[in-house]
Coordinates of C-alpha atoms in Angstrom, one line a residue:
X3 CA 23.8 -14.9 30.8
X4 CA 24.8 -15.7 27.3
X5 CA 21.5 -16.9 26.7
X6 CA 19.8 -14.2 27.5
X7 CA 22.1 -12.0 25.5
X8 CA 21.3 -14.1 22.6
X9 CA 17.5 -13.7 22.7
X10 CA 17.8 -10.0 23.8
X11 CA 19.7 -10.0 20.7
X12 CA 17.3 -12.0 18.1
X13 CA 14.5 -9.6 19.6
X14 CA 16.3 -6.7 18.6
X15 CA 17.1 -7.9 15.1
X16 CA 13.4 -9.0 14.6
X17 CA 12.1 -5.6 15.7
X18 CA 14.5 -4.0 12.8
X19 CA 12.8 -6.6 10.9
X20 CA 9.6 -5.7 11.4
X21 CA 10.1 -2.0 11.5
X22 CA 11.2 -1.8 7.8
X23 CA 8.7 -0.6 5.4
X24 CA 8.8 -3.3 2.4
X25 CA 7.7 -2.7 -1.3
X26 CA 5.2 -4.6 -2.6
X27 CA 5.1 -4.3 -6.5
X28 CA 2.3 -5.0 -8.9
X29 CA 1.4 -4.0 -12.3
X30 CA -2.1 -2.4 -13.6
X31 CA -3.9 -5.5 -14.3
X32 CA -7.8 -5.2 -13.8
X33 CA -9.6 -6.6 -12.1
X34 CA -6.8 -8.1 -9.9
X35 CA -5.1 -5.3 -9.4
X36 CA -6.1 -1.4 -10.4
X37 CA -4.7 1.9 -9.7
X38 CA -7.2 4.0 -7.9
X39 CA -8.2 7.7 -8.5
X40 CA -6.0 8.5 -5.0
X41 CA -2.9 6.6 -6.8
X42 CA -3.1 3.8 -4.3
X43 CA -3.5 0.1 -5.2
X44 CA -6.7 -1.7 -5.8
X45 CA -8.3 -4.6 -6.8
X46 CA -9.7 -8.0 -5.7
X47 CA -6.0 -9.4 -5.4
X48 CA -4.9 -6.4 -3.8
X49 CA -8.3 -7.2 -1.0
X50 CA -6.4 -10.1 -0.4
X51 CA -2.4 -9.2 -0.3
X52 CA -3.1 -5.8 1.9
X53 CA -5.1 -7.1 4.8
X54 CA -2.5 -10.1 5.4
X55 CA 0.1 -7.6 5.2
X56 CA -1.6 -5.7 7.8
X57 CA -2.5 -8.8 10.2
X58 CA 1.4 -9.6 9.9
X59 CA 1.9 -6.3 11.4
X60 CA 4.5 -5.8 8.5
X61 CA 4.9 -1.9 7.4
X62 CA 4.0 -1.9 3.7
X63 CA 4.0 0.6 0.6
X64 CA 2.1 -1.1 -2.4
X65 CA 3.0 0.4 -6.0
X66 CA 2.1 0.0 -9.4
X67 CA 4.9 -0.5 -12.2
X68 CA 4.8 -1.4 -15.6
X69 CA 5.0 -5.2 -15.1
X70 CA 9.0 -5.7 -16.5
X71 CA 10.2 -3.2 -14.0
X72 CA 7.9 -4.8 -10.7
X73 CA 9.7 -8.4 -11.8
X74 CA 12.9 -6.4 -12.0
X75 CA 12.3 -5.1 -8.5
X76 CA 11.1 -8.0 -7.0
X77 CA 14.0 -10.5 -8.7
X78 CA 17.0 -8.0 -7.4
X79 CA 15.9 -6.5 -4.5
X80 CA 16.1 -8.2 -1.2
X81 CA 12.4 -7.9 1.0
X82 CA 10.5 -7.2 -2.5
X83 CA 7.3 -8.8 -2.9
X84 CA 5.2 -9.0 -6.2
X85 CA 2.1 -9.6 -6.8
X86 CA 0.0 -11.5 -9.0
X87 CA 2.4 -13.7 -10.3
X88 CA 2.0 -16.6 -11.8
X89 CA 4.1 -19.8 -10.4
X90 CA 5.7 -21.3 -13.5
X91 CA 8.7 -23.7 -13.7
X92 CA 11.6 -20.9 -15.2
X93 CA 10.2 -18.9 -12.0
X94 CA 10.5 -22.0 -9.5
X95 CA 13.9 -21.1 -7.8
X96 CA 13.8 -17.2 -8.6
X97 CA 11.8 -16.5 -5.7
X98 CA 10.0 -17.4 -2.2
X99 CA 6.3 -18.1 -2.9
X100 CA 4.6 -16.9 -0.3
X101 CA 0.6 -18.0 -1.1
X102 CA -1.7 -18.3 -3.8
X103 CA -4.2 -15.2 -4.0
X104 CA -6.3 -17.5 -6.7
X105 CA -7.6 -20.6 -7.7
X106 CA -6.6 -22.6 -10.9
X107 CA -7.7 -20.3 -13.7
X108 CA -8.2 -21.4 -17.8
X109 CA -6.1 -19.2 -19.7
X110 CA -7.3 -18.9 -23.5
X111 CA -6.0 -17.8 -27.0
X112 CA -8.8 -15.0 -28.4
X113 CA -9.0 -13.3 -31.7
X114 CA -11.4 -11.1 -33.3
X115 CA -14.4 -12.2 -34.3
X116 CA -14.4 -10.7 -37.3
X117 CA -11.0 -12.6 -38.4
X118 CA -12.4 -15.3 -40.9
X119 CA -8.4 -16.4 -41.6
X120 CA -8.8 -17.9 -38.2
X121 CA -11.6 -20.7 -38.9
X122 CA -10.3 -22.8 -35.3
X123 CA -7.9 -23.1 -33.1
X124 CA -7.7 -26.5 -31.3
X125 CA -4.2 -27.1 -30.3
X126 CA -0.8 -25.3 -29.5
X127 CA 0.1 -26.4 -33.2
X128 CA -2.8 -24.7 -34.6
X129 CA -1.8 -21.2 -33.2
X130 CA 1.6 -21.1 -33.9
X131 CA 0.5 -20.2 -37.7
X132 CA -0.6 -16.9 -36.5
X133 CA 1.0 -13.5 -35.2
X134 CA 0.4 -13.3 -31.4
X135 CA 0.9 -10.2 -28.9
X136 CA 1.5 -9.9 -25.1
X137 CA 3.3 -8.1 -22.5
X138 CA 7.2 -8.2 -21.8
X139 CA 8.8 -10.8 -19.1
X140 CA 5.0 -12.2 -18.1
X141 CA 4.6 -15.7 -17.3
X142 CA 2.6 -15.4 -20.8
X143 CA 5.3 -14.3 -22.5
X144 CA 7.5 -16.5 -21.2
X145 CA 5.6 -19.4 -22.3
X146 CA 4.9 -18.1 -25.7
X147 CA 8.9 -18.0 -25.8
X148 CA 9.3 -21.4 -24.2
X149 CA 7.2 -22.8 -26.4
X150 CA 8.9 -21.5 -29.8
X151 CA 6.0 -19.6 -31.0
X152 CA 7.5 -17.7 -34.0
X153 CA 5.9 -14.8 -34.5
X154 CA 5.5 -12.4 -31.2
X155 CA 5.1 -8.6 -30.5
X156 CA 5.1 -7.5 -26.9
X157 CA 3.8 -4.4 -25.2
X158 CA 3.8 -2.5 -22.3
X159 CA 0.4 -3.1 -21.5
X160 CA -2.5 -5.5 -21.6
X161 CA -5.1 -2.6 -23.1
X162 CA -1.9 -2.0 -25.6
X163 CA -2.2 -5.8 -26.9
X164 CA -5.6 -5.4 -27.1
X165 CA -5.1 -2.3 -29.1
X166 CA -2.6 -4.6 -31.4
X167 CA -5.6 -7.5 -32.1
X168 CA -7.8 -4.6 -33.3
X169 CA -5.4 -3.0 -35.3
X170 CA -3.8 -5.9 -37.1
X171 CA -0.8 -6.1 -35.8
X172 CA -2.0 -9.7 -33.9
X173 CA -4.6 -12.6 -35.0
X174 CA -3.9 -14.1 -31.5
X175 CA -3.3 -12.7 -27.9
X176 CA -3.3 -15.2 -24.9
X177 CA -5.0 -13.8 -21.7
X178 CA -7.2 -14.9 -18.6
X179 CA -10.8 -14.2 -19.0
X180 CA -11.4 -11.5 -16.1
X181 CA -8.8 -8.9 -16.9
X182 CA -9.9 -9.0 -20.7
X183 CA -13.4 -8.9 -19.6
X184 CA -12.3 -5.4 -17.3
X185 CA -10.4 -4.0 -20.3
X186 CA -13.3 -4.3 -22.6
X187 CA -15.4 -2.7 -20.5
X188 CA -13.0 0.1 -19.3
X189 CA -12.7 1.0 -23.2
X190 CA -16.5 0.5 -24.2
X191 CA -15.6 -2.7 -26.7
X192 CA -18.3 -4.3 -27.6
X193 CA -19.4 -7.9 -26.4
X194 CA -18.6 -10.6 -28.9
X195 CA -15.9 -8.5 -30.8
X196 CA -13.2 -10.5 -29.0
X197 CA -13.8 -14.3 -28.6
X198 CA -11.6 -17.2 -26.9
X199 CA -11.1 -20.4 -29.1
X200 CA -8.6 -22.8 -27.2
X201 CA -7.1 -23.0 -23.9
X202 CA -3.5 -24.6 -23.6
X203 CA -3.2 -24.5 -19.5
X204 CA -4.5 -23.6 -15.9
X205 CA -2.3 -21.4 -13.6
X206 CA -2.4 -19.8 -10.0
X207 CA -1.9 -16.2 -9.5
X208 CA 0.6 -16.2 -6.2
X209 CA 2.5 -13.2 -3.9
X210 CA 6.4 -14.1 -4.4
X211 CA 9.3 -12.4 -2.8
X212 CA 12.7 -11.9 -3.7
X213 CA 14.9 -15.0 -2.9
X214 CA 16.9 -13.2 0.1
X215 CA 14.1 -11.6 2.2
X216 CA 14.1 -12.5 5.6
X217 CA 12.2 -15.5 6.6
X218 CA 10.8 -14.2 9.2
X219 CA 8.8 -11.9 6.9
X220 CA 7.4 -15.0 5.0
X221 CA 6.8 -16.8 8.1
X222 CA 4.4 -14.0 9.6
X223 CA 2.9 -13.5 6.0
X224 CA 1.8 -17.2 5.8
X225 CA 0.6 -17.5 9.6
X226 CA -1.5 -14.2 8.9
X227 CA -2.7 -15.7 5.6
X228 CA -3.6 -18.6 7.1
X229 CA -5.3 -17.3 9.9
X230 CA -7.4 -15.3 7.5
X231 CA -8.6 -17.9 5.0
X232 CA -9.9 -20.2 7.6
X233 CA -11.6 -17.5 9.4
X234 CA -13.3 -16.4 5.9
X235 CA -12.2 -12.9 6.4
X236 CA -10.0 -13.3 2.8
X237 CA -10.9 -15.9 0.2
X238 CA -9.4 -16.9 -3.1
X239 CA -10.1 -15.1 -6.0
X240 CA -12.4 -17.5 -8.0
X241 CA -11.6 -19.4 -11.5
X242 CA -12.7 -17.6 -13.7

């Protein structure tokens, strides 16, 4: 009898479980992830993160943030999950990583072509002379911190840094290739105006969850994840 009390019991609190709609938070971060003209959440990441939501049978509401207040959400608020977030050592114990949404991708420094102060940049050393920009409490900007880089400006945005190279207010930002590809065509830049010169590290792009959400959650995430990657109906977003 107690038995059966106990798993008439677990049923009931899984159901709960299940029945609560969870916030996924992102930022606007082309390609990966884009808000559309109907204010919901695009993007190839997004292709990946909705549909294992969906095979999980987990109620979902995806929404775009600045990305400060998404890590906020995500870092104080149990069953939060973020999206696409970078694994890095400072973020190890912060969160549950649920799966990788990419493959190892080379992240580089770029400057303007026209910047002739800048003759070459080969090594961490080398860029540390110069006045980088990137966006609040990213992995990026984490590592630029980490790494004692002593002159930074952040923004709100990764069109805003951009903004910040052109106008002088940076010789260096550090960014993956795709999304500054997407914002230079979004804003009509010409090719070549913006060109990469050294490339510290590699990093994943991975759905994380808030430390306290239910494992159960994760647990039907990963399955559902899995079950779509080896079925081919979901792949990883490539390295570029």
């Amino acid at each position: 009898m107690k038995k059966r009390y106990f798993s008439l019991l677990l049923l009931f609190v899984n159901s709960i479980v299940q029945a609560e709609i969870v916030e996924v938070v992102t930022e606007d971060y082309a390609p990966y992830t884009v808000r559309k003209s109907d204010n919901s959440v695009g993007g190839v990441a997004t292709d990946i993160v909705l549909p294992v939501f969906n095979r999980a049978g987990i109620p979902s509401k995806f929404i775009i943030y600045p990305w400060a207040r998404s890590y906020r959400q995500a870092l104080e608020h149990k069953n939060t999950f973020i999206y696409a977030m970078t694994r890095t050592e400072k973020r190890e114990h912060l969160f549950k990583w649920v799966f990788p949404v990419s493959e190892p991708r080379k992240i580089w420094f770029w400057k303007l072509a026209s910047n002739d102060k800048i003759k070459s940049i080969t090594s961490i050393s080398d860029a540390k002379a110069f006045r980088l920009a990137t966006v609040l409490d990213t992995s990026i900007h984490e590592y630029l911190v980490r790494n004692k880089f002593p002159k930074i400006s952040t923004a709100n945005s990764w069109p805003q840094v951009i903004k910040m190279l052109q106008h002088d207010r940076a010789d260096l930002i550090l960014m993956y290739t795709a999304p500054l590809e997407s914002i230079l065509k979004e804003d009509n830049i010409e090719e070549g105006t913006i060109i990469k010169t050294f490339s510290p590290f590699y990093t994943e792009l991975y759905l994380g969850t808030n430390v306290n959400t239910d494992q159960v959650l994760v647990d039907k995430l990963q399955a559902a994840y899995k079950d779509l990657l080896s079925s081919g109906e979901i792949q990883l977003i490539p390295s570029k």
